[in-house]
Amino acid sequence: MTGQTIGMEIELQRASVRFNRFQAVQPTDLTIRAGEFFSILGPSGCGKTTLLRMISGFLEPTEGDVRIGGRSMLGLGPSDRPTALIFQNLALFPLMTVWENVAFGLEMRGWPRAKRRARAEELLATVALADHAGKLPDQLSGGQRQRAAIARALAVEPAVLLLDEPLSALDLKLRQHMRAELKQIQARTGITFVYITHDQGEALTMSDRVAVMNKGQIIQIGAPARIYDHPGDSFVATFVGEMNALPCKLTESGPIAQCETPLGLLRASNPNALPASSDAMLFIRPERLRPLSPGEEAENTLPARVTRRDMEGAWSMIVTEAQGRKLLVNMPNDGRGAPPEGEVRLGFEAAEALILPKGEISHD
Amino acid sequence: MTHSPRGGRQAGDLVLHVYMLLFFAYMFLPLIAMMLAGVNDYSPPSITVWKGFTLRWFSALWQDARMWSGLANSLMIAGAVVALSLPMGLAGALLLSKLGRRSAGLLYIIMVSPLLTPGLIIGIATVTLWSQLGVSGGVLTAILAQSAFISAYAMLMFMARLQRQDITLEEAALDLGATPARAFRRITLPFLRPTMISAAVIAFLQSFENYNTTIFSIGGDHTLVTEIGARMRFGISPMINAIGIIFVALTVICAVLWGVLRKRGIARQA
Amino acid sequence: MTSLIRAFGGPLTCLILFFSGVWVLGLIAAPQIIMIDKSLWRMERPVGAAELSVQIDGLYNRLDLLALDRSTVADQPEKLAAIDTETSTIQAQIADLERAETTPVKTYTLDNFRQMGAAHFAIFVRTILASLAVSALALVVCYPIAFAVAQLKTARTAALIMLMLVVPYAINELLRIFAWQMLLGPNGPVNAVLSALGLPAVPFLESGAGVFIAMVYAYILFMVFPLYNVLETLDKNQIEAARDLGAPVWQIHRRVVIPHARPGIAVGCIMTFMLSVGSYSVPYIMTRGTAAPWFTQLIYNRFFEATNWNVGAAYALSLLIVCMIFVFLMMRLLKVSLKDIAK
């Protein structure tokens, strides 16, 4: 790569977007570190694309400031910002060849034709498209178009690359492959990546940090493992990954609290230090719930009935029912064999379950 | 007699087919009769009196100076109308695409109003305006009058095309550093090119074939079509039928060509 | 405005505004406004014309007196000169007053519309009624055709039939009309058939029947295409479903097909009506001046033969108003918007 591109920091200061009466993005403070792979995860319509368009310059914040590399971006259009955007539909120019697409940004910067062609071919080589420079975008496969779009965005040597669900049109295999490739490009270039997605798998696998967004608001920011293991509220808990949820009422407070659920008294960690007798929810991941063999004990036990077993290769999803409530159990395929259909005892440790204030549940 | 529903439907289909056959006979027989009279060696044009095949009406046509000058005028007017109505229609479509809903609505009504106005009124209004400015009716006023409504066709075609454009393409160009004007030139204009060609063809044909607006706006001049109209009134010479044969032949050729091209276009898209 | 500049940049915005302005203001609005204006005024004898003529008569008397005086003072050069200067000033005064008396003044009035006497008004009404009849007839004839073509299943046949519709549609209007002039002429094939059947000859061209027949023929295809375009988009399963539910044919059309075809019906009717009511070519070619004129011919005469442009403009405006009312009625009746129509 010519010209060292170094990622820049992005800072939102009380930035908000309102369309007439609809508040698309609530006033938001957010710092995305230079050179970081940052994902914004949320259901469709949560305002994440609006947030991205605000950073890229297609939208001005209604209030607040957007700063990139320490400089306020207010009043600067998309062409004047050190950002490049990869669109959801890629937006490759259909009437231009692949190399002309890649060289478009350079053409706009007044590069002579020969020079920009050479640079475009260089970039195409880095995304393994060297042989396709003369084709039209329509003649490329899905993954190739993806890479052409990336090369086009990288050609302008942005400090920040914004990606708006660019993998959503690909099939599963290709999507997984492209995830690795994106991560690699990010590491190699050192550019700040801001990645928008509603697919938690994408967000968790690629990102250094993830922001979970709902209803125009960022609810929680953290490393993928932190988001997964320590969700801040009921929405994050249920939106990210599979989760069993039970309504409960605390009977005893403390770091490990005891609560009354429809399935009996259960104990779980209480990170928010909710006081006794508050209404709350108890969350337990399917992989932390395990069928108990006869005689085996756990801090919490529940009687249930296995209604279905879905073998998914490395692990099995066991669907159980307790008092009319569905509980999912995830078991590694470690040779011990899944319990047969019928009565079963489930158990989990108190530290592996969470009690969080009652709130919105994602039904994704 | 009772019919099964199926038999009833077949009978219905038969009636429909006979009806279609009659309709097409109604469409084509008069034209065929007109063409036959053009090669009948008898004047005034007739098919009831048949005097044998001749091509002399074509040679009379060839030697008719007014027809030639009319053709020259027609071509000149059509060329000018294309040159005017393409930029005007495109400008109108672009303007509408960026205006707020309410102002666009009003402007849209004004822009399509010439299509809902009888052609002669457009012609008359144009001549009235320009006579006020000291320009009497002629080729110039005919060009302006025709452009008023032909631009509306162009505008509608451009609008339809613009509505099919993916807006993210322009956004991508802006994001990559293009100015709005360059994004328009580099992305939108090439996208509109096929429409420009078809709009130019439509505008040319509309202008060339126009009678109603032209006859009211051309003053003392004449186009091929107004000249044909003037000769038709008294229908004295089968020369007009000879012209008819030429027009029909050209139309059929163009229509078939258009059909073939369209089929190719569809095949290429698939 | 700012959104325009943001979208296209300054110079391009200027071009767009310039061309749109030339078109909308220069080619559409200004001509119509001038025409409307013209229909609302005419040149009239100035208001004070009667008093002026009295005044002028007085001055002429004074001139006669001066001429008499002149003969009596022929030997006195000074008096003679005085009389001569007075004579010339009076003559100049008379010339001014006479110009004022005869120069007409632009006066706003509705008289141009009232000029349409009973005879012209009858033609106006007949033109409208005949045009309505043309539209209605075209609708009735074309509906089954458009429906049948839209129902065709094989693409090949559909393409062929479309071609067969496009060809007569694309052939110049004048030729389609002219074909009927010969057919309906006194020695034409139609009359030949009639006489072969022992029936009396019909003066089609002289009676105005020829105008109607040629008009239906010339404009009928403007009904077929709008109808076809909407009927083609009708999901054939809807018809099957209605049939399956036991609806008889006429109910299928009344409840399923016609409601779907509303925009096409509106466009077709508006086109045929507008073309008919504003047609100059059909009556011009099909009557040879023998039958009663069409309203458009009256307009042509006011403009280019009688050269009374004010009355001509008033007539043209009347026609335009009729068309606008018709468009409005169709849109209201069939509940379609302008966007549906302009396609």
mmCIF file of C-alpha atoms in Angstrom, chain C residues 27-325:
data_model
loop_
_atom_site.group_PDB
_atom_site.id
_atom_site.type_symbol
_atom_site.label_atom_id
_atom_site.label_comp_id
_atom_site.label_asym_id
_atom_site.label_seq_id
_atom_site.Cartn_x
_atom_site.Cartn_y
_atom_site.Cartn_z
ATOM 1 C CA LEU C 27 -43.700 27.621 -24.040
ATOM 2 C CA ILE C 28 -46.571 26.616 -21.755
ATOM 3 C CA ALA C 29 -47.647 29.439 -19.464
ATOM 4 C CA ALA C 30 -46.977 32.604 -21.466
ATOM 5 C CA PRO C 31 -48.835 31.507 -24.627
ATOM 6 C CA GLN C 32 -51.863 30.389 -22.619
ATOM 7 C CA ILE C 33 -51.916 33.596 -20.586
ATOM 8 C CA ILE C 34 -51.663 35.764 -23.695
ATOM 9 C CA MET C 35 -54.416 33.752 -25.345
ATOM 10 C CA ILE C 36 -56.676 34.087 -22.325
ATOM 11 C CA ASP C 37 -55.877 37.771 -22.170
ATOM 12 C CA LYS C 38 -56.631 38.174 -25.848
ATOM 13 C CA SER C 39 -60.006 36.515 -25.458
ATOM 14 C CA LEU C 40 -60.954 39.075 -22.832
ATOM 15 C CA TRP C 41 -60.478 42.310 -24.741
ATOM 16 C CA ARG C 42 -61.186 43.906 -28.090
ATOM 17 C CA MET C 43 -60.574 47.193 -29.824
ATOM 18 C CA GLU C 44 -63.556 49.522 -29.500
ATOM 19 C CA ARG C 45 -64.547 53.018 -30.634
ATOM 20 C CA PRO C 46 -63.296 55.373 -27.917
ATOM 21 C CA VAL C 47 -65.830 56.351 -25.285
ATOM 22 C CA GLY C 48 -65.898 60.103 -26.058
ATOM 23 C CA ALA C 49 -66.211 59.639 -29.815
ATOM 24 C CA ALA C 50 -69.581 61.494 -30.094
ATOM 25 C CA GLU C 51 -68.356 64.643 -28.327
ATOM 26 C CA LEU C 52 -65.196 64.566 -30.410
ATOM 27 C CA SER C 53 -67.152 64.606 -33.646
ATOM 28 C CA VAL C 54 -69.185 67.631 -32.461
ATOM 29 C CA GLN C 55 -65.952 69.389 -31.648
ATOM 30 C CA ILE C 56 -64.504 68.486 -35.039
ATOM 31 C CA ASP C 57 -67.620 69.826 -36.802
ATOM 32 C CA GLY C 58 -67.178 73.119 -34.892
ATOM 33 C CA LEU C 59 -63.601 73.412 -36.068
ATOM 34 C CA TYR C 60 -64.587 72.782 -39.684
ATOM 35 C CA ASN C 61 -67.159 75.627 -39.396
ATOM 36 C CA ARG C 62 -64.427 77.893 -38.068
ATOM 37 C CA LEU C 63 -62.265 76.946 -41.065
ATOM 38 C CA ASP C 64 -65.057 77.897 -43.479
ATOM 39 C CA LEU C 65 -65.425 81.258 -41.709
ATOM 40 C CA LEU C 66 -61.703 81.878 -41.916
ATOM 41 C CA ALA C 67 -61.776 81.141 -45.657
ATOM 42 C CA LEU C 68 -64.530 83.760 -46.040
ATOM 43 C CA ASP C 69 -62.540 86.311 -43.963
ATOM 44 C CA ARG C 70 -59.506 85.631 -46.087
ATOM 45 C CA SER C 71 -61.273 86.647 -49.276
ATOM 46 C CA THR C 72 -62.330 89.980 -47.703
ATOM 47 C CA VAL C 73 -58.824 90.932 -46.539
ATOM 48 C CA ALA C 74 -56.937 89.847 -49.664
ATOM 49 C CA ASP C 75 -55.198 93.248 -49.912
ATOM 50 C CA GLN C 76 -53.910 93.377 -46.298
ATOM 51 C CA PRO C 77 -50.795 91.169 -46.012
ATOM 52 C CA GLU C 78 -50.594 91.276 -42.181
ATOM 53 C CA LYS C 79 -54.170 90.121 -41.636
ATOM 54 C CA LEU C 80 -53.735 87.558 -44.380
ATOM 55 C CA ALA C 81 -50.741 86.070 -42.614
ATOM 56 C CA ALA C 82 -52.617 85.965 -39.281
ATOM 57 C CA ILE C 83 -55.533 84.135 -40.886
ATOM 58 C CA ASP C 84 -53.190 81.635 -42.558
ATOM 59 C CA THR C 85 -51.450 80.701 -39.289
ATOM 60 C CA GLU C 86 -54.811 80.248 -37.559
ATOM 61 C CA THR C 87 -56.011 78.064 -40.426
ATOM 62 C CA SER C 88 -52.999 75.781 -40.177
ATOM 63 C CA THR C 89 -53.260 75.395 -36.378
ATOM 64 C CA ILE C 90 -56.941 74.510 -36.710
ATOM 65 C CA GLN C 91 -56.131 72.013 -39.435
ATOM 66 C CA ALA C 92 -53.548 70.379 -37.167
ATOM 67 C CA GLN C 93 -56.088 70.290 -34.322
ATOM 68 C CA ILE C 94 -58.652 68.636 -36.604
ATOM 69 C CA ALA C 95 -56.131 65.990 -37.659
ATOM 70 C CA ASP C 96 -55.362 65.181 -33.976
ATOM 71 C CA LEU C 97 -59.012 64.969 -33.004
ATOM 72 C CA GLU C 98 -59.912 62.838 -35.990
ATOM 73 C CA ARG C 99 -57.149 60.405 -35.098
ATOM 74 C CA ALA C 100 -58.466 60.195 -31.542
ATOM 75 C CA GLU C 101 -61.990 59.666 -32.850
ATOM 76 C CA THR C 102 -61.117 56.759 -35.129
ATOM 77 C CA THR C 103 -58.288 55.031 -33.213
ATOM 78 C CA PRO C 104 -59.916 52.143 -31.376
ATOM 79 C CA VAL C 105 -59.144 51.600 -27.700
ATOM 80 C CA LYS C 106 -58.305 48.293 -26.033
ATOM 81 C CA THR C 107 -61.312 47.471 -23.879
ATOM 82 C CA TYR C 108 -61.741 44.465 -21.602
ATOM 83 C CA THR C 109 -65.058 42.740 -22.182
ATOM 84 C CA LEU C 110 -66.754 39.364 -22.385
ATOM 85 C CA ASP C 111 -68.226 40.282 -25.751
ATOM 86 C CA ASN C 112 -65.830 37.947 -27.563
ATOM 87 C CA PHE C 113 -67.610 35.024 -25.966
ATOM 88 C CA ARG C 114 -71.029 36.506 -26.663
ATOM 89 C CA GLN C 115 -70.067 36.733 -30.331
ATOM 90 C CA MET C 116 -70.804 33.050 -30.439
ATOM 91 C CA GLY C 117 -74.351 33.401 -31.691
ATOM 92 C CA ALA C 118 -76.961 30.670 -31.694
ATOM 93 C CA ALA C 119 -75.538 29.103 -34.865
ATOM 94 C CA HIS C 120 -71.992 28.842 -33.559
ATOM 95 C CA PHE C 121 -73.166 27.724 -30.170
ATOM 96 C CA ALA C 122 -75.148 24.925 -31.811
ATOM 97 C CA ILE C 123 -71.972 23.800 -33.582
ATOM 98 C CA PHE C 124 -70.084 24.014 -30.290
ATOM 99 C CA VAL C 125 -72.613 21.767 -28.539
ATOM 100 C CA ARG C 126 -72.836 19.373 -31.464
ATOM 101 C CA THR C 127 -69.051 19.046 -31.552
ATOM 102 C CA ILE C 128 -68.991 18.180 -27.848
ATOM 103 C CA LEU C 129 -71.838 15.676 -28.121
ATOM 104 C CA ALA C 130 -70.352 13.996 -31.180
ATOM 105 C CA SER C 131 -66.990 13.746 -29.406
ATOM 106 C CA LEU C 132 -68.618 12.183 -26.376
ATOM 107 C CA ALA C 133 -70.265 9.675 -28.698
ATOM 108 C CA VAL C 134 -66.910 8.909 -30.338
ATOM 109 C CA SER C 135 -65.355 8.243 -26.914
ATOM 110 C CA ALA C 136 -68.233 6.055 -25.780
ATOM 111 C CA LEU C 137 -68.253 4.067 -28.991
ATOM 112 C CA ALA C 138 -64.483 3.632 -28.876
ATOM 113 C CA LEU C 139 -64.703 2.369 -25.299
ATOM 114 C CA VAL C 140 -67.383 -0.170 -26.134
ATOM 115 C CA VAL C 141 -65.569 -1.428 -29.227
ATOM 116 C CA CYS C 142 -62.105 -1.529 -27.676
ATOM 117 C CA TYR C 143 -62.783 -3.022 -24.291
ATOM 118 C CA PRO C 144 -63.223 -6.602 -25.604
ATOM 119 C CA ILE C 145 -60.185 -6.207 -27.853
ATOM 120 C CA ALA C 146 -57.922 -4.964 -25.094
ATOM 121 C CA PHE C 147 -59.227 -7.656 -22.775
ATOM 122 C CA ALA C 148 -58.710 -10.405 -25.354
ATOM 123 C CA VAL C 149 -55.164 -9.280 -26.180
ATOM 124 C CA ALA C 150 -54.248 -8.980 -22.508
ATOM 125 C CA GLN C 151 -55.556 -12.495 -21.888
ATOM 126 C CA LEU C 152 -53.451 -14.059 -24.632
ATOM 127 C CA LYS C 153 -51.217 -16.664 -23.119
ATOM 128 C CA THR C 154 -48.535 -17.276 -25.683
ATOM 129 C CA ALA C 155 -45.968 -14.508 -25.910
ATOM 130 C CA ARG C 156 -45.572 -14.985 -29.664
ATOM 131 C CA THR C 157 -49.207 -14.382 -30.519
ATOM 132 C CA ALA C 158 -49.362 -11.469 -28.113
ATOM 133 C CA ALA C 159 -46.321 -9.897 -29.764
ATOM 134 C CA LEU C 160 -47.801 -10.396 -33.224
ATOM 135 C CA ILE C 161 -51.141 -8.902 -32.233
ATOM 136 C CA MET C 162 -49.397 -5.972 -30.577
ATOM 137 C CA LEU C 163 -47.543 -5.391 -33.800
ATOM 138 C CA MET C 164 -50.826 -5.465 -35.680
ATOM 139 C CA LEU C 165 -52.200 -2.836 -33.330
ATOM 140 C CA VAL C 166 -49.080 -0.688 -33.353
ATOM 141 C CA VAL C 167 -48.884 -0.468 -37.142
ATOM 142 C CA PRO C 168 -52.242 1.245 -37.750
ATOM 143 C CA TYR C 169 -51.667 3.316 -34.602
ATOM 144 C CA ALA C 170 -48.338 4.566 -35.879
ATOM 145 C CA ILE C 171 -49.555 5.306 -39.396
ATOM 146 C CA ASN C 172 -50.159 8.993 -39.771
ATOM 147 C CA GLU C 173 -53.575 10.144 -38.654
ATOM 148 C CA LEU C 174 -54.188 11.888 -41.974
ATOM 149 C CA LEU C 175 -53.769 8.661 -43.934
ATOM 150 C CA ARG C 176 -56.197 6.818 -41.715
ATOM 151 C CA ILE C 177 -58.730 9.550 -42.350
ATOM 152 C CA PHE C 178 -58.005 9.767 -46.047
ATOM 153 C CA ALA C 179 -58.652 6.052 -46.474
ATOM 154 C CA TRP C 180 -62.257 6.686 -45.510
ATOM 155 C CA GLN C 181 -62.684 9.637 -47.817
ATOM 156 C CA MET C 182 -62.459 7.340 -50.796
ATOM 157 C CA LEU C 183 -64.469 4.531 -49.192
ATOM 158 C CA LEU C 184 -67.361 6.839 -48.325
ATOM 159 C CA GLY C 185 -67.212 9.019 -51.437
ATOM 160 C CA PRO C 186 -70.157 9.220 -53.829
ATOM 161 C CA ASN C 187 -68.439 6.730 -56.159
ATOM 162 C CA GLY C 188 -66.716 4.800 -53.404
ATOM 163 C CA PRO C 189 -67.027 1.122 -52.571
ATOM 164 C CA VAL C 190 -69.533 1.621 -49.746
ATOM 165 C CA ASN C 191 -71.993 3.373 -51.996
ATOM 166 C CA ALA C 192 -71.249 0.829 -54.719
ATOM 167 C CA VAL C 193 -72.283 -1.947 -52.332
ATOM 168 C CA LEU C 194 -75.392 -0.033 -51.340
ATOM 169 C CA SER C 195 -76.470 0.458 -54.934
ATOM 170 C CA ALA C 196 -75.718 -3.188 -55.720
ATOM 171 C CA LEU C 197 -78.159 -4.019 -52.944
ATOM 172 C CA GLY C 198 -80.643 -1.701 -54.566
ATOM 173 C CA LEU C 199 -80.386 0.867 -51.802
ATOM 174 C CA PRO C 200 -80.175 4.614 -52.396
ATOM 175 C CA ALA C 201 -76.732 6.260 -52.245
ATOM 176 C CA VAL C 202 -75.825 7.908 -48.942
ATOM 177 C CA PRO C 203 -74.124 11.315 -49.024
ATOM 178 C CA PHE C 204 -71.649 10.443 -46.232
ATOM 179 C CA LEU C 205 -69.255 13.296 -46.914
ATOM 180 C CA GLU C 206 -71.947 15.902 -47.297
ATOM 181 C CA SER C 207 -73.992 14.874 -44.268
ATOM 182 C CA GLY C 208 -71.292 14.814 -41.618
ATOM 183 C CA ALA C 209 -71.771 11.074 -41.068
ATOM 184 C CA GLY C 210 -68.399 10.617 -42.747
ATOM 185 C CA VAL C 211 -66.763 12.843 -40.147
ATOM 186 C CA PHE C 212 -68.088 10.680 -37.360
ATOM 187 C CA ILE C 213 -67.106 7.400 -39.012
ATOM 188 C CA ALA C 214 -63.579 8.563 -39.829
ATOM 189 C CA MET C 215 -63.170 10.031 -36.382
ATOM 190 C CA VAL C 216 -64.005 6.769 -34.650
ATOM 191 C CA TYR C 217 -61.564 5.010 -36.955
ATOM 192 C CA ALA C 218 -58.795 7.556 -36.509
ATOM 193 C CA TYR C 219 -58.918 7.768 -32.725
ATOM 194 C CA ILE C 220 -60.103 4.335 -31.645
ATOM 195 C CA LEU C 221 -56.572 3.058 -31.131
ATOM 196 C CA PHE C 222 -55.960 5.738 -28.535
ATOM 197 C CA MET C 223 -58.479 3.791 -26.485
ATOM 198 C CA VAL C 224 -56.982 0.338 -27.082
ATOM 199 C CA PHE C 225 -53.495 1.007 -25.726
ATOM 200 C CA PRO C 226 -54.383 2.602 -22.381
ATOM 201 C CA LEU C 227 -56.919 -0.170 -21.788
ATOM 202 C CA TYR C 228 -54.452 -2.856 -22.777
ATOM 203 C CA ASN C 229 -51.752 -1.405 -20.543
ATOM 204 C CA VAL C 230 -53.895 -1.670 -17.416
ATOM 205 C CA LEU C 231 -55.541 -4.971 -18.293
ATOM 206 C CA GLU C 232 -52.160 -6.534 -18.896
ATOM 207 C CA THR C 233 -51.240 -5.870 -15.269
ATOM 208 C CA LEU C 234 -54.341 -7.654 -14.010
ATOM 209 C CA ASP C 235 -53.405 -10.905 -12.346
ATOM 210 C CA LYS C 236 -55.069 -13.613 -14.414
ATOM 211 C CA ASN C 237 -55.597 -15.643 -11.261
ATOM 212 C CA GLN C 238 -58.087 -13.038 -10.101
ATOM 213 C CA ILE C 239 -60.307 -13.849 -13.058
ATOM 214 C CA GLU C 240 -59.838 -17.561 -12.459
ATOM 215 C CA ALA C 241 -60.661 -17.083 -8.809
ATOM 216 C CA ALA C 242 -63.830 -15.135 -9.594
ATOM 217 C CA ARG C 243 -64.842 -17.788 -12.102
ATOM 218 C CA ASP C 244 -64.085 -20.487 -9.587
ATOM 219 C CA LEU C 245 -66.336 -18.753 -7.076
ATOM 220 C CA GLY C 246 -69.150 -19.011 -9.609
ATOM 221 C CA ALA C 247 -69.289 -15.459 -10.940
ATOM 222 C CA PRO C 248 -70.893 -15.199 -14.390
ATOM 223 C CA VAL C 249 -68.885 -13.463 -17.110
ATOM 224 C CA TRP C 250 -70.539 -10.077 -16.776
ATOM 225 C CA GLN C 251 -70.054 -10.107 -13.014
ATOM 226 C CA ILE C 252 -66.378 -10.939 -13.428
ATOM 227 C CA HIS C 253 -66.031 -7.871 -15.584
ATOM 228 C CA ARG C 254 -68.161 -5.660 -13.379
ATOM 229 C CA ARG C 255 -66.496 -6.619 -10.110
ATOM 230 C CA VAL C 256 -62.933 -7.548 -11.063
ATOM 231 C CA VAL C 257 -61.810 -6.390 -14.490
ATOM 232 C CA ILE C 258 -63.451 -2.990 -14.867
ATOM 233 C CA PRO C 259 -62.457 -1.725 -11.407
ATOM 234 C CA HIS C 260 -58.889 -2.664 -12.224
ATOM 235 C CA ALA C 261 -59.126 -0.965 -15.624
ATOM 236 C CA ARG C 262 -60.288 2.413 -14.238
ATOM 237 C CA PRO C 263 -57.089 4.351 -14.973
ATOM 238 C CA GLY C 264 -56.985 2.933 -18.496
ATOM 239 C CA ILE C 265 -60.606 3.811 -19.113
ATOM 240 C CA ALA C 266 -59.975 7.342 -17.884
ATOM 241 C CA VAL C 267 -56.912 7.808 -20.078
ATOM 242 C CA GLY C 268 -58.590 6.274 -23.121
ATOM 243 C CA CYS C 269 -61.708 8.410 -22.774
ATOM 244 C CA ILE C 270 -59.716 11.575 -22.158
ATOM 245 C CA MET C 271 -57.495 10.912 -25.164
ATOM 246 C CA THR C 272 -60.305 10.087 -27.594
ATOM 247 C CA PHE C 273 -62.482 12.927 -26.390
ATOM 248 C CA MET C 274 -59.675 15.450 -26.539
ATOM 249 C CA LEU C 275 -58.531 14.329 -29.963
ATOM 250 C CA SER C 276 -62.092 14.356 -31.318
ATOM 251 C CA VAL C 277 -63.212 17.643 -29.889
ATOM 252 C CA GLY C 278 -59.951 19.253 -30.960
ATOM 253 C CA SER C 279 -59.733 17.532 -34.326
ATOM 254 C CA TYR C 280 -59.212 19.748 -37.293
ATOM 255 C CA SER C 281 -58.008 17.169 -39.784
ATOM 256 C CA VAL C 282 -61.053 14.878 -39.798
ATOM 257 C CA PRO C 283 -63.726 17.501 -40.575
ATOM 258 C CA TYR C 284 -61.309 19.269 -42.891
ATOM 259 C CA ILE C 285 -60.695 16.190 -45.007
ATOM 260 C CA MET C 286 -63.994 14.377 -44.646
ATOM 261 C CA THR C 287 -66.442 17.158 -45.594
ATOM 262 C CA ARG C 288 -64.782 18.995 -48.454
ATOM 263 C CA GLY C 289 -66.531 22.001 -46.971
ATOM 264 C CA THR C 290 -69.956 20.643 -47.730
ATOM 265 C CA ALA C 291 -71.192 19.559 -44.319
ATOM 266 C CA ALA C 292 -71.721 21.763 -41.275
ATOM 267 C CA PRO C 293 -68.365 22.687 -39.763
ATOM 268 C CA TRP C 294 -66.733 21.306 -36.660
ATOM 269 C CA PHE C 295 -66.000 23.817 -33.905
ATOM 270 C CA THR C 296 -62.264 23.707 -34.589
ATOM 271 C CA GLN C 297 -62.950 24.955 -38.107
ATOM 272 C CA LEU C 298 -64.700 27.991 -36.679
ATOM 273 C CA ILE C 299 -61.623 28.693 -34.592
ATOM 274 C CA TYR C 300 -59.399 28.349 -37.635
ATOM 275 C CA ASN C 301 -61.600 30.764 -39.555
ATOM 276 C CA ARG C 302 -61.587 33.379 -36.790
ATOM 277 C CA PHE C 303 -57.806 33.272 -36.764
ATOM 278 C CA PHE C 304 -56.700 32.844 -40.314
ATOM 279 C CA GLU C 305 -59.607 33.945 -42.486
ATOM 280 C CA ALA C 306 -61.769 36.446 -40.596
ATOM 281 C CA THR C 307 -58.623 37.494 -38.684
ATOM 282 C CA ASN C 308 -60.526 38.368 -35.569
ATOM 283 C CA TRP C 309 -58.029 36.925 -33.113
ATOM 284 C CA ASN C 310 -59.860 38.119 -30.054
ATOM 285 C CA VAL C 311 -62.957 36.137 -30.911
ATOM 286 C CA GLY C 312 -60.788 33.234 -32.063
ATOM 287 C CA ALA C 313 -59.014 33.218 -28.713
ATOM 288 C CA ALA C 314 -62.369 33.256 -26.928
ATOM 289 C CA TYR C 315 -63.536 30.264 -28.968
ATOM 290 C CA ALA C 316 -60.306 28.388 -28.344
ATOM 291 C CA LEU C 317 -60.568 29.112 -24.635
ATOM 292 C CA SER C 318 -64.124 27.774 -24.571
ATOM 293 C CA LEU C 319 -62.875 24.548 -26.114
ATOM 294 C CA LEU C 320 -60.029 24.326 -23.599
ATOM 295 C CA ILE C 321 -62.449 24.792 -20.710
ATOM 296 C CA VAL C 322 -64.644 21.984 -22.036
ATOM 297 C CA CYS C 323 -61.605 19.700 -22.178
ATOM 298 C CA MET C 324 -60.547 20.640 -18.666
ATOM 299 C CA ILE C 325 -64.016 19.928 -17.350
#
